[in-house]
PDB file of C-alpha atoms in Angstrom:
ATOM      1  CA  MET A   1     151.702 -66.572 -72.178  1.00  0.00           C
ATOM      2  CA  SER A   2     148.122 -65.589 -71.786  1.00  0.00           C
ATOM      3  CA  LYS A   3     146.042 -66.350 -68.612  1.00  0.00           C
ATOM      4  CA  CYS A   4     142.493 -67.647 -68.487  1.00  0.00           C
ATOM      5  CA  VAL A   5     139.644 -65.152 -68.429  1.00  0.00           C
ATOM      6  CA  SER A   6     138.098 -67.121 -65.642  1.00  0.00           C
ATOM      7  CA  CYS A   7     140.633 -68.874 -63.199  1.00  0.00           C
ATOM      8  CA  GLN A   8     143.886 -66.967 -64.140  1.00  0.00           C
ATOM      9  CA  SER A   9     145.698 -70.155 -65.186  1.00  0.00           C
ATOM     10  CA  GLU A  10     148.076 -70.261 -68.175  1.00  0.00           C
ATOM     11  CA  THR A  11     146.129 -70.949 -71.280  1.00  0.00           C
ATOM     12  CA  ASN A  12     148.681 -70.410 -74.310  1.00  0.00           C
ATOM     13  CA  SER A  13     146.662 -70.433 -77.538  1.00  0.00           C
ATOM     14  CA  GLN A  14     143.710 -72.775 -76.278  1.00  0.00           C
ATOM     15  CA  THR A  15     140.361 -71.866 -77.015  1.00  0.00           C
ATOM     16  CA  PHE A  16     139.094 -73.425 -73.781  1.00  0.00           C
ATOM     17  CA  CYS A  17     141.151 -73.436 -70.528  1.00  0.00           C
ATOM     18  CA  LYS A  18     142.556 -76.914 -69.177  1.00  0.00           C
ATOM     19  CA  VAL A  19     141.957 -76.023 -65.830  1.00  0.00           C
ATOM     20  CA  CYS A  20     138.181 -74.675 -65.510  1.00  0.00           C
ATOM     21  CA  GLY A  21     136.997 -75.234 -69.264  1.00  0.00           C
ATOM     22  CA  ALA A  22     136.058 -71.490 -69.633  1.00  0.00           C
ATOM     23  CA  ALA A  23     135.886 -70.232 -73.435  1.00  0.00           C
ATOM     24  CA  GLN A  24     138.668 -67.833 -74.142  1.00  0.00           C
ATOM     25  CA  ASP A  25     136.713 -65.131 -75.791  1.00  0.00           C
ATOM     26  CA  CYS A  26     135.582 -61.699 -74.808  1.00  0.00           C
ATOM     27  CA  SER A  27     132.593 -61.533 -72.428  1.00  0.00           C
ATOM     28  CA  GLY A  28     131.174 -58.436 -74.365  1.00  0.00           C
ATOM     29  CA  CYS A  29     131.333 -59.353 -78.081  1.00  0.00           C
ATOM     30  CA  HIS A  30     132.616 -63.034 -77.853  1.00  0.00           C
ATOM     31  CA  GLU A  31     135.405 -62.851 -80.133  1.00  0.00           C
ATOM     32  CA  PRO A  32     138.308 -64.942 -79.210  1.00  0.00           C
ATOM     33  CA  PHE A  33     141.299 -63.286 -77.627  1.00  0.00           C
ATOM     34  CA  GLU A  34     144.699 -63.224 -79.043  1.00  0.00           C
ATOM     35  CA  GLU A  35     147.353 -65.509 -77.581  1.00  0.00           C
ATOM     36  CA  ASN A  36     149.071 -62.490 -75.906  1.00  0.00           C
ATOM     37  CA  GLY A  37     146.508 -60.001 -75.907  1.00  0.00           C
ATOM     38  CA  ASP A  38     145.206 -58.173 -72.642  1.00  0.00           C
ATOM     39  CA  PHE A  39     142.333 -56.691 -74.350  1.00  0.00           C
ATOM     40  CA  CYS A  40     139.696 -57.467 -76.844  1.00  0.00           C
ATOM     41  CA  THR A  41     140.761 -56.156 -80.345  1.00  0.00           C
ATOM     42  CA  SER A  42     137.188 -56.056 -81.395  1.00  0.00           C
ATOM     43  CA  CYS A  43     135.581 -53.894 -78.642  1.00  0.00           C
ATOM     44  CA  GLY A  44     138.580 -53.331 -76.181  1.00  0.00           C
ATOM     45  CA  LYS A  45     137.293 -55.082 -73.241  1.00  0.00           C
ATOM     46  CA  ALA A  46     139.677 -56.138 -70.607  1.00  0.00           C
ATOM     47  CA  ARG A  47     140.866 -59.847 -70.894  1.00  0.00           C
ATOM     48  CA  ASN A  48     140.618 -60.335 -67.125  1.00  0.00           C
ATOM     49  CA  VAL A  49     137.581 -58.683 -66.074  1.00  0.00           C
ATOM     50  CA  THR A  50     134.762 -61.109 -67.179  1.00  0.00           C
ATOM     51  CA  THR A  51     132.467 -63.537 -65.018  1.00  0.00           C
ATOM     52  CA  LYS A  52     133.053 -67.048 -64.627  1.00  0.00           C
ATOM     53  CA  GLN A  53     131.885 -68.919 -67.765  1.00  0.00           C
ATOM     54  CA  ALA A  54     130.214 -72.448 -67.688  1.00  0.00           C
ATOM     55  CA  SER A  55     132.769 -75.104 -68.952  1.00  0.00           C
ATOM     56  CA  PRO A  56     131.702 -77.726 -71.546  1.00  0.00           C
ATOM     57  CA  SER A  57     131.266 -80.443 -68.765  1.00  0.00           C
ATOM     58  CA  THR A  58     128.871 -78.473 -66.847  1.00  0.00           C
ATOM     59  CA  LYS A  59     126.530 -76.823 -69.567  1.00  0.00           C
ATOM     60  CA  GLY A  60     124.337 -79.904 -69.034  1.00  0.00           C
ATOM     61  CA  ALA A  61     124.158 -79.416 -65.499  1.00  0.00           C
ATOM     62  CA  GLY A  62     123.360 -75.484 -66.182  1.00  0.00           C
ATOM     63  CA  ALA A  63     120.570 -76.768 -68.382  1.00  0.00           C
ATOM     64  CA  ALA A  64     119.177 -79.143 -65.888  1.00  0.00           C
ATOM     65  CA  SER A  65     119.076 -76.553 -63.247  1.00  0.00           C
ATOM     66  CA  SER A  66     117.453 -74.138 -65.669  1.00  0.00           C
ATOM     67  CA  LYS A  67     114.678 -76.868 -66.302  1.00  0.00           C
ATOM     68  CA  LYS A  68     114.245 -77.473 -62.804  1.00  0.00           C
ATOM     69  CA  ASN A  69     113.907 -73.980 -61.819  1.00  0.00           C
ATOM     70  CA  MET A  70     111.524 -73.393 -64.635  1.00  0.00           C
ATOM     71  CA  VAL A  71     109.296 -76.592 -63.309  1.00  0.00           C
ATOM     72  CA  ILE A  72     109.505 -74.944 -59.520  1.00  0.00           C
ATOM     73  CA  GLY A  73     108.491 -71.591 -61.135  1.00  0.00           C
ATOM     74  CA  GLY A  74     105.915 -72.858 -63.081  1.00  0.00           C
ATOM     75  CA  GLY A  75     104.573 -74.839 -60.075  1.00  0.00           C
ATOM     76  CA  ILE A  76     104.449 -71.726 -57.821  1.00  0.00           C
ATOM     77  CA  ILE A  77     102.343 -70.155 -60.575  1.00  0.00           C
ATOM     78  CA  LEU A  78     100.018 -72.957 -60.877  1.00  0.00           C
ATOM     79  CA  ALA A  79      99.573 -73.328 -57.004  1.00  0.00           C
ATOM     80  CA  ILE A  80      99.129 -69.323 -56.672  1.00  0.00           C
ATOM     81  CA  LEU A  81      96.214 -69.891 -59.544  1.00  0.00           C
ATOM     82  CA  LEU A  82      94.647 -72.764 -57.840  1.00  0.00           C
ATOM     83  CA  LEU A  83      94.633 -70.842 -54.764  1.00  0.00           C
ATOM     84  CA  PHE A  84      92.897 -67.825 -56.239  1.00  0.00           C
ATOM     85  CA  VAL A  85      90.464 -69.931 -58.100  1.00  0.00           C
ATOM     86  CA  GLY A  86      89.681 -71.984 -55.205  1.00  0.00           C
ATOM     87  CA  THR A  87      89.290 -68.935 -52.959  1.00  0.00           C
ATOM     88  CA  LYS A  88      87.106 -67.343 -55.328  1.00  0.00           C
ATOM     89  CA  PHE A  89      85.100 -70.655 -55.604  1.00  0.00           C
ATOM     90  CA  VAL A  90      84.689 -71.105 -51.871  1.00  0.00           C
ATOM     91  CA  ASN A  91      83.691 -67.269 -51.128  1.00  0.00           C
ATOM     92  CA  GLY A  92      81.563 -67.546 -54.080  1.00  0.00           C
ATOM     93  CA  THR A  93      79.482 -70.771 -53.398  1.00  0.00           C
ATOM     94  CA  LEU A  94      80.713 -72.716 -50.194  1.00  0.00           C
ATOM     95  CA  LEU A  95      80.178 -69.259 -47.643  1.00  0.00           C
ATOM     96  CA  ASN A  96      77.515 -68.058 -49.685  1.00  0.00           C
ATOM     97  CA  SER A  97      74.927 -69.203 -47.178  1.00  0.00           C
ATOM     98  CA  PRO A  98      71.824 -67.337 -45.573  1.00  0.00           C
ATOM     99  CA  GLU A  99      73.881 -67.271 -42.380  1.00  0.00           C
ATOM    100  CA  LYS A 100      76.912 -65.696 -43.670  1.00  0.00           C
ATOM    101  CA  THR A 101      74.896 -62.835 -45.483  1.00  0.00           C
ATOM    102  CA  VAL A 102      73.213 -62.068 -42.139  1.00  0.00           C
ATOM    103  CA  ASP A 103      76.457 -62.366 -40.519  1.00  0.00           C
ATOM    104  CA  ARG A 104      78.204 -60.097 -43.057  1.00  0.00           C
ATOM    105  CA  PHE A 105      75.423 -57.449 -42.730  1.00  0.00           C
ATOM    106  CA  LEU A 106      75.333 -57.187 -39.008  1.00  0.00           C
ATOM    107  CA  ASP A 107      79.405 -57.111 -39.042  1.00  0.00           C
ATOM    108  CA  SER A 108      79.334 -54.482 -41.545  1.00  0.00           C
ATOM    109  CA  MET A 109      76.481 -52.524 -39.685  1.00  0.00           C
ATOM    110  CA  LEU A 110      78.342 -52.775 -36.203  1.00  0.00           C
ATOM    111  CA  LYS A 111      81.523 -51.362 -37.851  1.00  0.00           C
ATOM    112  CA  GLY A 112      79.444 -48.531 -39.303  1.00  0.00           C
ATOM    113  CA  ASP A 113      79.910 -49.199 -43.049  1.00  0.00           C
ATOM    114  CA  VAL A 114      76.234 -48.646 -44.022  1.00  0.00           C
ATOM    115  CA  ALA A 115      77.358 -48.866 -47.713  1.00  0.00           C
ATOM    116  CA  LYS A 116      78.776 -52.188 -47.327  1.00  0.00           C
ATOM    117  CA  ALA A 117      75.750 -53.471 -45.185  1.00  0.00           C
ATOM    118  CA  THR A 118      73.514 -52.449 -48.280  1.00  0.00           C
ATOM    119  CA  ASP A 119      75.264 -54.883 -50.510  1.00  0.00           C
ATOM    120  CA  TYR A 120      73.569 -57.955 -48.520  1.00  0.00           C
ATOM    121  CA  PHE A 121      69.812 -56.472 -49.307  1.00  0.00           C
ATOM    122  CA  ASN A 122      67.979 -57.573 -52.396  1.00  0.00           C
ATOM    123  CA  PRO A 123      68.643 -55.232 -54.982  1.00  0.00           C
ATOM    124  CA  ALA A 124      65.204 -55.191 -56.103  1.00  0.00           C
ATOM    125  CA  LEU A 125      64.438 -53.204 -52.720  1.00  0.00           C
ATOM    126  CA  MET A 126      67.334 -50.692 -53.133  1.00  0.00           C
ATOM    127  CA  ASP A 127      65.508 -48.208 -55.290  1.00  0.00           C
ATOM    128  CA  GLY A 128      65.313 -44.989 -53.364  1.00  0.00           C
ATOM    129  CA  PHE A 129      66.909 -46.670 -50.246  1.00  0.00           C
ATOM    130  CA  SER A 130      68.960 -43.759 -48.374  1.00  0.00           C
ATOM    131  CA  GLY A 131      70.431 -46.129 -45.521  1.00  0.00           C
ATOM    132  CA  VAL A 132      68.811 -43.651 -42.820  1.00  0.00           C
ATOM    133  CA  GLU A 133      66.731 -46.371 -41.726  1.00  0.00           C
ATOM    134  CA  MET A 134      69.674 -48.443 -40.334  1.00  0.00           C
ATOM    135  CA  ASP A 135      71.551 -45.562 -38.615  1.00  0.00           C
ATOM    136  CA  GLU A 136      70.298 -46.679 -35.026  1.00  0.00           C
ATOM    137  CA  ILE A 137      72.463 -49.784 -35.581  1.00  0.00           C
ATOM    138  CA  VAL A 138      75.568 -48.320 -36.795  1.00  0.00           C
ATOM    139  CA  GLY A 139      78.208 -47.953 -33.972  1.00  0.00           C
ATOM    140  CA  ALA A 140      75.611 -49.547 -31.108  1.00  0.00           C
ATOM    141  CA  PRO A 141      76.947 -51.420 -28.561  1.00  0.00           C
ATOM    142  CA  ILE A 142      75.900 -54.811 -29.926  1.00  0.00           C
ATOM    143  CA  THR A 143      77.579 -58.368 -30.112  1.00  0.00           C
ATOM    144  CA  VAL A 144      76.225 -61.005 -32.053  1.00  0.00           C
ATOM    145  CA  LYS A 145      76.027 -64.285 -30.053  1.00  0.00           C
ATOM    146  CA  SER A 146      75.025 -66.570 -33.092  1.00  0.00           C
ATOM    147  CA  VAL A 147      73.226 -66.782 -36.360  1.00  0.00           C
ATOM    148  CA  GLU A 148      71.135 -69.773 -37.161  1.00  0.00           C
ATOM    149  CA  THR A 149      69.151 -70.764 -40.136  1.00  0.00           C
ATOM    150  CA  VAL A 150      65.532 -71.598 -38.827  1.00  0.00           C
ATOM    151  CA  SER A 151      64.313 -72.651 -42.153  1.00  0.00           C
ATOM    152  CA  GLU A 152      65.398 -72.963 -45.578  1.00  0.00           C
ATOM    153  CA  THR A 153      64.361 -73.771 -49.025  1.00  0.00           C
ATOM    154  CA  SER A 154      66.158 -73.629 -52.442  1.00  0.00           C
ATOM    155  CA  THR A 155      65.601 -69.966 -52.734  1.00  0.00           C
ATOM    156  CA  MET A 156      64.304 -68.627 -49.314  1.00  0.00           C
ATOM    157  CA  ALA A 157      65.441 -68.879 -45.832  1.00  0.00           C
ATOM    158  CA  SER A 158      64.521 -67.613 -42.237  1.00  0.00           C
ATOM    159  CA  VAL A 159      67.715 -66.548 -40.120  1.00  0.00           C
ATOM    160  CA  ASP A 160      67.617 -65.626 -36.382  1.00  0.00           C
ATOM    161  CA  ALA A 161      70.343 -63.518 -34.837  1.00  0.00           C
ATOM    162  CA  SER A 162      71.003 -63.511 -31.300  1.00  0.00           C
ATOM    163  CA  LEU A 163      72.317 -60.137 -30.432  1.00  0.00           C
ATOM    164  CA  VAL A 164      73.499 -58.814 -27.112  1.00  0.00           C
ATOM    165  CA  TYR A 165      72.996 -55.070 -26.140  1.00  0.00           C
ATOM    166  CA  LYS A 166      75.463 -53.552 -23.610  1.00  0.00           C
ATOM    167  CA  GLU A 167      74.210 -50.064 -22.681  1.00  0.00           C
ATOM    168  CA  ASN A 168      75.943 -47.647 -20.420  1.00  0.00           C
ATOM    169  CA  THR A 169      75.387 -49.915 -17.882  1.00  0.00           C
ATOM    170  CA  ASP A 170      77.003 -53.251 -16.997  1.00  0.00           C
ATOM    171  CA  GLU A 171      73.733 -55.180 -17.526  1.00  0.00           C
ATOM    172  CA  GLU A 172      73.478 -56.999 -20.855  1.00  0.00           C
ATOM    173  CA  ASP A 173      70.105 -57.412 -22.872  1.00  0.00           C
ATOM    174  CA  SER A 174      69.632 -60.133 -25.271  1.00  0.00           C
ATOM    175  CA  ASN A 175      67.383 -59.712 -28.300  1.00  0.00           C
ATOM    176  CA  THR A 176      66.701 -61.984 -31.636  1.00  0.00           C
ATOM    177  CA  ALA A 177      66.664 -60.177 -34.839  1.00  0.00           C
ATOM    178  CA  SER A 178      65.021 -62.355 -37.596  1.00  0.00           C
ATOM    179  CA  PHE A 179      65.810 -62.271 -41.215  1.00  0.00           C
ATOM    180  CA  GLU A 180      63.944 -63.228 -44.457  1.00  0.00           C
ATOM    181  CA  VAL A 181      66.582 -64.035 -46.835  1.00  0.00           C
ATOM    182  CA  VAL A 182      66.231 -64.728 -50.534  1.00  0.00           C
ATOM    183  CA  LYS A 183      68.396 -66.488 -53.055  1.00  0.00           C
ATOM    184  CA  ILE A 184      68.877 -64.300 -56.412  1.00  0.00           C
ATOM    185  CA  LYS A 185      71.146 -65.905 -59.069  1.00  0.00           C
ATOM    186  CA  GLY A 186      72.896 -68.255 -56.857  1.00  0.00           C
ATOM    187  CA  LYS A 187      73.677 -65.209 -54.051  1.00  0.00           C
ATOM    188  CA  TRP A 188      71.598 -65.013 -50.988  1.00  0.00           C
ATOM    189  CA  TYR A 189      70.065 -61.362 -49.993  1.00  0.00           C
ATOM    190  CA  ILE A 190      68.323 -59.894 -47.248  1.00  0.00           C
ATOM    191  CA  ASN A 191      64.637 -59.438 -47.893  1.00  0.00           C
ATOM    192  CA  GLU A 192      63.297 -58.312 -45.023  1.00  0.00           C
ATOM    193  CA  ILE A 193      64.393 -57.636 -41.038  1.00  0.00           C
ATOM    194  CA  TYR A 194      61.527 -58.177 -38.511  1.00  0.00           C
TER     195      TYR A 194
END
């Protein structure tokens, strides 16, 4: 008597196991096992070292599970794409405002990243700019209290930033920096600081 390749119950010469429904063929080459053979006559693989195979009654369930996994995987990929596109849209349009441009410029300056800070200036003004003019702000003990748009048209805005300076003493000194911001090709850039 031969044993099932999956559940080890007696199979005689049946093509499928009457207990678990596993096909009685070699998992390596899919040749049917001989009735009393312990090894595949085609590739030599041992009869009882296979993984459990799906029975005919569960093959439909496996396909449904596979479809369900594909739908879930596709949904996850779609959600990631929507999140990426949405983030790009929000960063590129909704968050692109005169206030955000000034806020990001000041944040870059206070972190000491002059190269990043220059990205927020009108590109037409950057010819020959060395960044030396901004070195006095870099790393200064300044905090940004608020950034507000004073006036805005479709292509130009005036933005005030309330800054707090704290020197080596405990005293704080407040000052307001005003920025002229222009819109070029849908993005806001600093045109002038006064």
